[in-house]
XYZ file of C-alpha atoms in Angstrom:
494
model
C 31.450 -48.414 -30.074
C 33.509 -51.169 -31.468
C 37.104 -52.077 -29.992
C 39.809 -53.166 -32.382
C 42.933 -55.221 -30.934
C 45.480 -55.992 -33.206
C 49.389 -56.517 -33.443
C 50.015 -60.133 -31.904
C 47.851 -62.434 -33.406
C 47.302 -63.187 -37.514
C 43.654 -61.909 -37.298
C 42.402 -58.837 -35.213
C 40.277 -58.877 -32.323
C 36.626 -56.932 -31.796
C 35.039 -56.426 -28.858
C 31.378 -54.674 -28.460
C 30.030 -54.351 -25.500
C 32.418 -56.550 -23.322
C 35.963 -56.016 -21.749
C 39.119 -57.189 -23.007
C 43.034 -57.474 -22.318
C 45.288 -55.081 -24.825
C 49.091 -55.723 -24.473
C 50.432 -52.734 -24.220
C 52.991 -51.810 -27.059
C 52.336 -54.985 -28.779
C 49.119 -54.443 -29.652
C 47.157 -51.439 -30.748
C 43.498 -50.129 -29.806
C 41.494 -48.480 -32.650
C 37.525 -47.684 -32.518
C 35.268 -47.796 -34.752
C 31.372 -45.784 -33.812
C 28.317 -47.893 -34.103
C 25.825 -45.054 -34.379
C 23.151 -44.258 -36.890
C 24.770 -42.020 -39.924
C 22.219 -39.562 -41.000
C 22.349 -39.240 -45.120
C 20.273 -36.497 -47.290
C 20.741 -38.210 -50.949
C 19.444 -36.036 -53.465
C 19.893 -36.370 -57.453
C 22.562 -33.613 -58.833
C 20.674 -33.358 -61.419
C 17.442 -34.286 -63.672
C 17.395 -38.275 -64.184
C 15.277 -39.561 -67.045
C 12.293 -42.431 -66.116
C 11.762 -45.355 -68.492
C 9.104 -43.100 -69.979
C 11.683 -40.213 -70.872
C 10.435 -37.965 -68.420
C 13.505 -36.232 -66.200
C 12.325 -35.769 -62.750
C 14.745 -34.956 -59.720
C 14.759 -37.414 -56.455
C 15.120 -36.410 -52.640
C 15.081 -39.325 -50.152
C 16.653 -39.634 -46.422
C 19.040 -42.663 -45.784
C 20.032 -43.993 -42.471
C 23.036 -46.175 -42.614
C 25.633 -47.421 -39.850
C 28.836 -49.963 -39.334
C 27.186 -53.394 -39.193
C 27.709 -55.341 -36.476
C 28.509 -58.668 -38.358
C 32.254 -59.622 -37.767
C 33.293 -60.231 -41.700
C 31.276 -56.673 -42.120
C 33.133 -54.982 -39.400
C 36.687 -56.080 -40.387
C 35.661 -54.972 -43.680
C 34.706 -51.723 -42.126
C 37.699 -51.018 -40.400
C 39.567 -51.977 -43.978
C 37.965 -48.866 -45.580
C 37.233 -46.742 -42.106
C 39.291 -46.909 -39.261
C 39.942 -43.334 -37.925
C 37.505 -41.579 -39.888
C 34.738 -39.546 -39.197
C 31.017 -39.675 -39.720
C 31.016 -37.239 -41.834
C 33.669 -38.893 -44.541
C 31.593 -41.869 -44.200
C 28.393 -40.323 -45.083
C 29.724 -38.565 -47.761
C 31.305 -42.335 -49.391
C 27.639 -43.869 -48.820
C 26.169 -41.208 -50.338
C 27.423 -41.497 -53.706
C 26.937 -45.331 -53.930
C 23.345 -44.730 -52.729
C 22.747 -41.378 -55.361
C 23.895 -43.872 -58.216
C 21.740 -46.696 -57.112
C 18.926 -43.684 -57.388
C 19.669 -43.143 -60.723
C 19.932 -46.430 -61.781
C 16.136 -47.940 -60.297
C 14.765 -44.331 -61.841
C 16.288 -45.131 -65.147
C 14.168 -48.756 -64.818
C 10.826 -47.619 -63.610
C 8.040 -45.069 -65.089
C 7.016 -41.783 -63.673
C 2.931 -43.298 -62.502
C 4.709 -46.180 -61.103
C 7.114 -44.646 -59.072
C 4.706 -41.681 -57.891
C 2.036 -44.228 -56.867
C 4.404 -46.617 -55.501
C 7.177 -45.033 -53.453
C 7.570 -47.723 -51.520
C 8.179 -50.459 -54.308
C 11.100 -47.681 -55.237
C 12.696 -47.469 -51.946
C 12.794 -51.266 -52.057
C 14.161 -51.307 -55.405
C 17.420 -48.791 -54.510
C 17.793 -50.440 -51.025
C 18.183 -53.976 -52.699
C 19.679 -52.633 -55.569
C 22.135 -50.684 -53.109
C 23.167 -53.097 -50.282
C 25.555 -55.407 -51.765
C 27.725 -51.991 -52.736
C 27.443 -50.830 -49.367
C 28.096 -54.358 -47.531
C 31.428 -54.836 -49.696
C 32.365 -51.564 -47.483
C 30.748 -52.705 -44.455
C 28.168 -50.853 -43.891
C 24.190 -51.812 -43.553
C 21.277 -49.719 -45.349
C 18.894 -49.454 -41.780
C 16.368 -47.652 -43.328
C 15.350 -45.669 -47.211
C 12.533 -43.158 -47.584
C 11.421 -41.187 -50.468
C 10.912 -37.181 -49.536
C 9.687 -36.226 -53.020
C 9.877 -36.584 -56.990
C 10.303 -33.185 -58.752
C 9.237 -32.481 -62.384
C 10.482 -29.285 -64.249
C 6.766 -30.201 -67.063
C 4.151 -30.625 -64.469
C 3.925 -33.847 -65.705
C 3.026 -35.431 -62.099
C 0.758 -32.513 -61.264
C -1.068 -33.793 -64.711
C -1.207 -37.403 -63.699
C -3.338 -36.352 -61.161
C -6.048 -34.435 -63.091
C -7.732 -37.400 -63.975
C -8.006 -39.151 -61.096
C -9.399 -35.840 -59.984
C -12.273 -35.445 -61.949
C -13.144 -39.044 -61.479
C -12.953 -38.689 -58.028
C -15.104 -34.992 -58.036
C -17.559 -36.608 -60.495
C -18.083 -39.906 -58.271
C -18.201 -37.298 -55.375
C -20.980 -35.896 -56.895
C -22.870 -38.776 -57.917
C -23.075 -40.123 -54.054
C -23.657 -36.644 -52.845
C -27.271 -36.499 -54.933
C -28.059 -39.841 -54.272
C -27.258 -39.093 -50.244
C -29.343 -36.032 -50.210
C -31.910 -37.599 -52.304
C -32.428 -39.779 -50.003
C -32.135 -37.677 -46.850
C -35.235 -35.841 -48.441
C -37.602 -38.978 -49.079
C -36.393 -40.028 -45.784
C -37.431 -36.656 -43.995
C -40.758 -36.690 -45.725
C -41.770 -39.772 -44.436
C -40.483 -38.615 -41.010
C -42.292 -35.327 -40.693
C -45.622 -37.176 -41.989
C -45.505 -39.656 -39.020
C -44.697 -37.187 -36.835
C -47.378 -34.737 -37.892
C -49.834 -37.868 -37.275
C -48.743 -37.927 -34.369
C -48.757 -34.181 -33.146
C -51.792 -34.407 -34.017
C -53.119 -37.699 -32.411
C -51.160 -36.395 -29.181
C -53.046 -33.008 -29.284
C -56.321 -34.500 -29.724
C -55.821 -36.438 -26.383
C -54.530 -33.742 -24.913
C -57.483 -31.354 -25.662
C -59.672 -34.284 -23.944
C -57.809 -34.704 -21.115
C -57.318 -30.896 -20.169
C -61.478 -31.133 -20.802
C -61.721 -33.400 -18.316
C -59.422 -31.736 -16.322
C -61.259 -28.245 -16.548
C -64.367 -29.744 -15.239
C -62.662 -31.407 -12.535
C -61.088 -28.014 -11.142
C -64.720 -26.739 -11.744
C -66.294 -29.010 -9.112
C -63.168 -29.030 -7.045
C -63.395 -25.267 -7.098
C -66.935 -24.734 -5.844
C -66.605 -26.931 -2.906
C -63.584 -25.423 -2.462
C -65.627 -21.742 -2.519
C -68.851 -23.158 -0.566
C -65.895 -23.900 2.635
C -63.938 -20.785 2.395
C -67.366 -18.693 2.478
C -68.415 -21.200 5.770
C -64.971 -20.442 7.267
C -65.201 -16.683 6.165
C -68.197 -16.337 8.476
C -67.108 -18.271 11.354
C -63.537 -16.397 11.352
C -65.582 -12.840 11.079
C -67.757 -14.027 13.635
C -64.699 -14.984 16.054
C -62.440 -11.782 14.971
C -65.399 -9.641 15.739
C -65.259 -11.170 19.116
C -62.039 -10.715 19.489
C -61.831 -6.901 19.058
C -64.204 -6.879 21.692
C -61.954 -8.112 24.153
C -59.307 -6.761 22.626
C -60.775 -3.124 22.642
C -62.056 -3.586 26.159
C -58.514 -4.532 27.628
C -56.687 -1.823 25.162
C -58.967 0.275 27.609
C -58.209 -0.966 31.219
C -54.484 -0.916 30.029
C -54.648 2.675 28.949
C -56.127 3.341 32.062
C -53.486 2.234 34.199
C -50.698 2.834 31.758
C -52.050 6.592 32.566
C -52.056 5.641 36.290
C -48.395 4.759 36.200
C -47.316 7.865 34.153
C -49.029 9.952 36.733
C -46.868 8.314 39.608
C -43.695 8.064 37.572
C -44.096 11.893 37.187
C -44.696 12.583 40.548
C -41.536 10.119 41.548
C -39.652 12.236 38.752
C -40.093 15.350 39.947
C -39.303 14.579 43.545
C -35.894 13.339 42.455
C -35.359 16.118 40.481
C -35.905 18.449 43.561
C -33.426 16.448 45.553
C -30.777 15.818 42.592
C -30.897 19.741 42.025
C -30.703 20.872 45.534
C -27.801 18.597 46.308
C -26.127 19.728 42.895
C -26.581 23.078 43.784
C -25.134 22.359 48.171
C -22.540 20.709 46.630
C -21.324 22.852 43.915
C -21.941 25.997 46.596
C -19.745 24.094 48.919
C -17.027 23.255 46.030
C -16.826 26.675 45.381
C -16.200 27.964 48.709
C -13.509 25.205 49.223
C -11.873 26.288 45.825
C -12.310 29.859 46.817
C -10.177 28.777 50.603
C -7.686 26.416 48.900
C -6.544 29.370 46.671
C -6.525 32.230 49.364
C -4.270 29.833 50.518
C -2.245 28.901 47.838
C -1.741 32.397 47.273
C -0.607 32.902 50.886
C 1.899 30.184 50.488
C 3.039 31.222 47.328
C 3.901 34.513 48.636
C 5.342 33.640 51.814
C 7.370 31.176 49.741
C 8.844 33.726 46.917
C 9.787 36.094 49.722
C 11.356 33.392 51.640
C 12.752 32.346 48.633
C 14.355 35.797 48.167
C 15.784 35.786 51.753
C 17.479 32.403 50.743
C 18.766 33.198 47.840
C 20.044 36.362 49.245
C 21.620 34.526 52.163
C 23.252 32.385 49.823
C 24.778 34.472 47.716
C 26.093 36.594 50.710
C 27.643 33.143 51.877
C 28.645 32.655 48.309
C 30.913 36.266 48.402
C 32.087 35.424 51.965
C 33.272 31.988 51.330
C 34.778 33.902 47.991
C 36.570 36.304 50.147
C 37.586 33.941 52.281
C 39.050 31.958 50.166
C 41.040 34.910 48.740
C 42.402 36.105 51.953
C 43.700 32.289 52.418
C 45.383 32.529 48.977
C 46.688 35.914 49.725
C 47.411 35.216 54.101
C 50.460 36.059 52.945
C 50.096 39.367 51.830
C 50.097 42.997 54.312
C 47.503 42.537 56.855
C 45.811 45.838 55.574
C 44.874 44.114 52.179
C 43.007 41.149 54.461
C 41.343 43.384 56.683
C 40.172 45.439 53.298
C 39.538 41.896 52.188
C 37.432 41.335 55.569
C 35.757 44.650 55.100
C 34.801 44.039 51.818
C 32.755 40.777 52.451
C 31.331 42.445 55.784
C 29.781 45.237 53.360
C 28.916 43.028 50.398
C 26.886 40.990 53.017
C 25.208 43.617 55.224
C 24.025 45.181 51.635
C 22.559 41.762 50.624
C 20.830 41.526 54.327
C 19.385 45.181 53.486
C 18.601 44.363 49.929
C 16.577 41.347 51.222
C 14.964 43.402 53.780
C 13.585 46.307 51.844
C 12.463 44.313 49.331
C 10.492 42.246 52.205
C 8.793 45.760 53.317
C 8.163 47.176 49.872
C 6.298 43.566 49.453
C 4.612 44.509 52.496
C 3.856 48.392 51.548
C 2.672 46.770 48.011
C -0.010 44.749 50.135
C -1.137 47.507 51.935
C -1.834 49.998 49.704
C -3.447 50.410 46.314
C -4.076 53.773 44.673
C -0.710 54.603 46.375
C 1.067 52.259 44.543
C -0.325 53.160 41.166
C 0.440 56.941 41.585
C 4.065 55.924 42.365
C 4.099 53.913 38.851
C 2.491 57.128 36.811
C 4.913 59.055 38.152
C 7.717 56.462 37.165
C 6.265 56.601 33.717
C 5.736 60.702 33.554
C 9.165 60.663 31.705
C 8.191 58.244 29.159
C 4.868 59.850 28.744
C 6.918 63.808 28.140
C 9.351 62.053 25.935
C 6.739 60.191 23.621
C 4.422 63.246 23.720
C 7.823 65.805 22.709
C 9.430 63.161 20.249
C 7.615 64.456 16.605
C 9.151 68.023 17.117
C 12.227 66.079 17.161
C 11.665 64.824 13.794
C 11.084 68.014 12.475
C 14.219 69.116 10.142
C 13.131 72.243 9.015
C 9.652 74.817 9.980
C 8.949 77.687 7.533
C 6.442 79.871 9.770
C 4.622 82.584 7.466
C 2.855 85.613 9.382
C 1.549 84.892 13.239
C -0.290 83.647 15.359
C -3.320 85.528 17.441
C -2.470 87.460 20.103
C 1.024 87.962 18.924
C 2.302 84.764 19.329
C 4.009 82.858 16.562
C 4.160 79.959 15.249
C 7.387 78.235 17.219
C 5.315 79.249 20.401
C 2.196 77.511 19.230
C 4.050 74.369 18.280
C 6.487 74.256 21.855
C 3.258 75.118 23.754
C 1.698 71.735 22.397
C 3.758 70.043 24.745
C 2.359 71.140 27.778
C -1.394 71.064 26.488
C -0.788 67.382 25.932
C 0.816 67.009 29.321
C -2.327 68.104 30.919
C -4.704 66.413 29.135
C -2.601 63.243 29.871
C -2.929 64.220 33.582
C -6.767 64.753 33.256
C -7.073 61.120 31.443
C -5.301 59.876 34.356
C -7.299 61.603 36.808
C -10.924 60.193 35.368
C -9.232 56.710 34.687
C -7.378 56.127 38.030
C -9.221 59.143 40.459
C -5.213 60.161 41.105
C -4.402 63.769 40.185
C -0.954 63.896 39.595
C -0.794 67.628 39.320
C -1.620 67.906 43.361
C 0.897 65.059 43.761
C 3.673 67.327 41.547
C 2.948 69.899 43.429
C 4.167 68.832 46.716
C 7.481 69.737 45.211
C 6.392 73.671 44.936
C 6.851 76.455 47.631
C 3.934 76.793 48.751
C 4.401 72.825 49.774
C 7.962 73.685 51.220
C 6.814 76.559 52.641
C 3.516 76.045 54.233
C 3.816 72.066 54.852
C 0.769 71.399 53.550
C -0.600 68.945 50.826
C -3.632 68.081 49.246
C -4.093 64.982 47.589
C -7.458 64.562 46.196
C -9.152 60.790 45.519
C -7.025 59.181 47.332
C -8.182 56.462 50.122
C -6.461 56.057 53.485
C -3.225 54.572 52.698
C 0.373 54.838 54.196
C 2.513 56.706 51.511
C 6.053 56.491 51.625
C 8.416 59.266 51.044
C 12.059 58.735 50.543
C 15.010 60.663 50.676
C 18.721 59.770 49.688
C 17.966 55.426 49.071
C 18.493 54.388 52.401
C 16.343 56.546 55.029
C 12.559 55.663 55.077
C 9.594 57.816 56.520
C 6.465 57.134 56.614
C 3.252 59.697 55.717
C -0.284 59.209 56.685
C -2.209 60.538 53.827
C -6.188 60.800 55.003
C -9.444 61.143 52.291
C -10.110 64.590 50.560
C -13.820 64.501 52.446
C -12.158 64.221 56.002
C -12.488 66.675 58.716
C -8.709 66.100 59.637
C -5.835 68.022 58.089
C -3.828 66.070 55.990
C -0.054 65.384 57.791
C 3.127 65.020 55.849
C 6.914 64.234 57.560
C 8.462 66.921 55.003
C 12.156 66.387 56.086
C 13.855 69.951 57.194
C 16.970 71.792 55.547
C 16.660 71.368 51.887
C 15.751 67.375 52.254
C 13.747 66.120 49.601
C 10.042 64.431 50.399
């Protein structure tokens, strides 16, 4: 970039590249831009050659400010404050008439084959225009000369076929040569293939009756060795077999004992095995007999606690309502007191007679199972009766045998099923629960006496209204003693 002072002095100052003092107001500062200017300089249109032939020119111009003081000052004349691009467009006129006027002095041939000598031509021709505006030509090159006839293409053909006809010429001579050469070669190396085979057949003669020789010394040693090593291997099986033997022997020796130590210590290994797993089994068998002791003797302790505890828990509850209430009639905290008496006594009994049915439980067994069928017989009657009560409607036609109809026959299925039940239960369990039902009839009431078939010795128990508890001794079926019930008196139930 180039500085421009001016304003005080006769002559303005330039400064490129260095610093400088400006007086401010009485002097101004204008720039001017050093840089390369690009310029595409083509011909408008066709420009006839010194031969009369109109061809069109395209060349690329570089151009800039000079640098030269007198050039600069003369720049700044004609450019200050312009751009590039008003520049470019100035130069390229004066360099598209310079164009036209070196194409106007030269011939077609002479410019085609000498591009240079016509970029030297318009950049002479051109610079003097150019440096009266200050500006320097930095570099001209010709792009390309453009016929509308073909005429250049043409210039061309000759020098064509002079060049494919010279092309040819060499190309014959070169493989002319080639051939002559590669004669010669392949005779001289045919003598020599075969003056290298013939050696070579000699040698490998030579050679073959060398192996020969070599081959049945070679053969005479292997069949000396051959013997001596049969000789020594046949020896050596000898031995060989002879130990194999021995070893056999005592390898059969050792087995023997092994088996013998084996079998010994497969005595001892199963009899402890069999001590050990008869004493682990007994010592199971104890540890859960007694784990099942404690387990009992736990739940019903258990069952004492917990009803102890929840006594306490309704005392401490009535207590603590007759504080709230201390103030109320003395006859609502001795109910109060009353209350919680009763509500604990019935837990002590509750505890209690569930402490000797556990105990009754333990001591009987068929007993305990005819009390359960009998708790069931209800179930039993009411599954066995429940399809009649999902009959809506019977149409009976005519009667049974015997007179009976057919309402009888169905109602009478009841019972039939009722005593088969009983006899399933009697071959199942040994319990007849029709001599059992029976203790209820009059000739129990009356005569005291009940027989209870298949039954062991067991304790039976016979209740009355909940709370009283008697006791029956109820002996085998086979015994010679009579079999003794506590049937309570005046209309008491057994």
């Amino acid at each position: 970039m180039a500085y421009i002072i001016s304003g005080v002095k006769k002559k303005s100052k330039v400064v490129i590249g260095k610093a400088s003092i400006r007086i401010p107001f009485f002097e101004r500062l204008d720039k001017l831009n050093l840089r390369l200017i690009p310029i595409d300089v083509k011909t408008s249109n066709a420009v006839p050659t010194a031969d009369y032939i109109n061809i069109n020119v395209d060349a690329t111009v570089n151009v800039k400010i000079s640098n030269d003081p007198e050039k600069l000052r003369l720049a700044a004349e004609n450019f200050l404050n312009k751009n590039t691009e008003y520049i470019a467009s100035v130069a390229r006129e004066v360099l598209e008439g310079n164009v036209r006027e070196i194409v106007g002095k030269m011939r077609l041939e002479e410019m085609v084959s000498d591009r240079q000598k016509f970029a030297n031509l318009v950049k002479e021709n051109a610079e003097p225009d150019l440096a009266a505006m200050g500006l320097d030509i930095i570099s001209f090159n010709v792009q390309n000369f453009v016929d509308g006839n073909d005429v250049i293409e043409n210039l061309g053909i000759d020098n064509i076929v002079k060049i494919k006809k010279s092309a040819a010429i060499a190309k014959a001579e070169s493989e002319r040569d080639i051939k002559v050469a590669q004669a010669a070669a392949d005779k001289e190396s045919n003598d020599a293939a075969v003056e290298a085979q013939t050696e070579i057949a000699k040698k490998q003669n030579e050679l073959a009756i060398k192996k020969s020789e070599l081959q049945m010394e070679a053969d005479t040693k292997k069949a000396m060795a051959d013997a001596a090593y049969e000789i020594q291997k046949e020896e050596q099986r000898k031995t060989i077999e002879v130990t194999t033997a021995n070893a056999d022997i005592a390898k059969q020796e050792r087995e023997i004992e092994l088996k013998q130590k084996q079998v010994a210590v497969t005595e001892q290994s199963l009899e402890a095995e069999v001590k050990k797993k008869a004493e682990a089994e007994k010592y199971a068998a104890q540890q859960r007999a007694e784990a099942e002791l404690y387990q009992r003797q736990k739940d019903a302790e258990a069952k004492q606690f917990e009803a102890q505890r929840e006594a306490e828990a309704q005392k401490a509850q009535a207590e603590a309502m007759r504080f709230a209430r201390e103030q109320e009639a003395a006859g609502i905290r001795a109910v109060g007191e009353a209350e919680a008496s009763a509500i604990q006594a019935k837990g002590i009994a509750e505890a209690e007679a569930m402490e000797k049915k556990a105990e009754a439980y333990a001591k009987y067994n068929k007993a305990a199972v005819a009390e359960m069928m009998i708790k069931v017989l209800p179930d039993i009657a009411g599954k066995v009766a429940e399809p009649l009560g999902q009959i809506d409607k019977i149409t009976i036609i005519g009667g049974g045998e015997g007179g009976s109809n057919g309402v009888d026959q169905i109602a009478g299925n009841v019972p039939v099923v009722m005593a088969k039940v009983f006899e399933s239960m009697k071959e199942a369990t040994g319990i007849d629960l029709a001599d059992i039902i029976n203790a209820e009839s009059y000739d129990a009431k009356v005569n005291r006496n009940v027989n209870v078939s298949g039954l062991d010795s067991v304790n039976f128990v016979v209740k009355d209204d909940g709370t009283k508890v008697t006791m029956a001794k109820v002996e085998p079926q086979n015994s010679t003693k009579p079999v003794s019930t506590d049937v309570p008196e005046s209309g008491e139930q057994g």
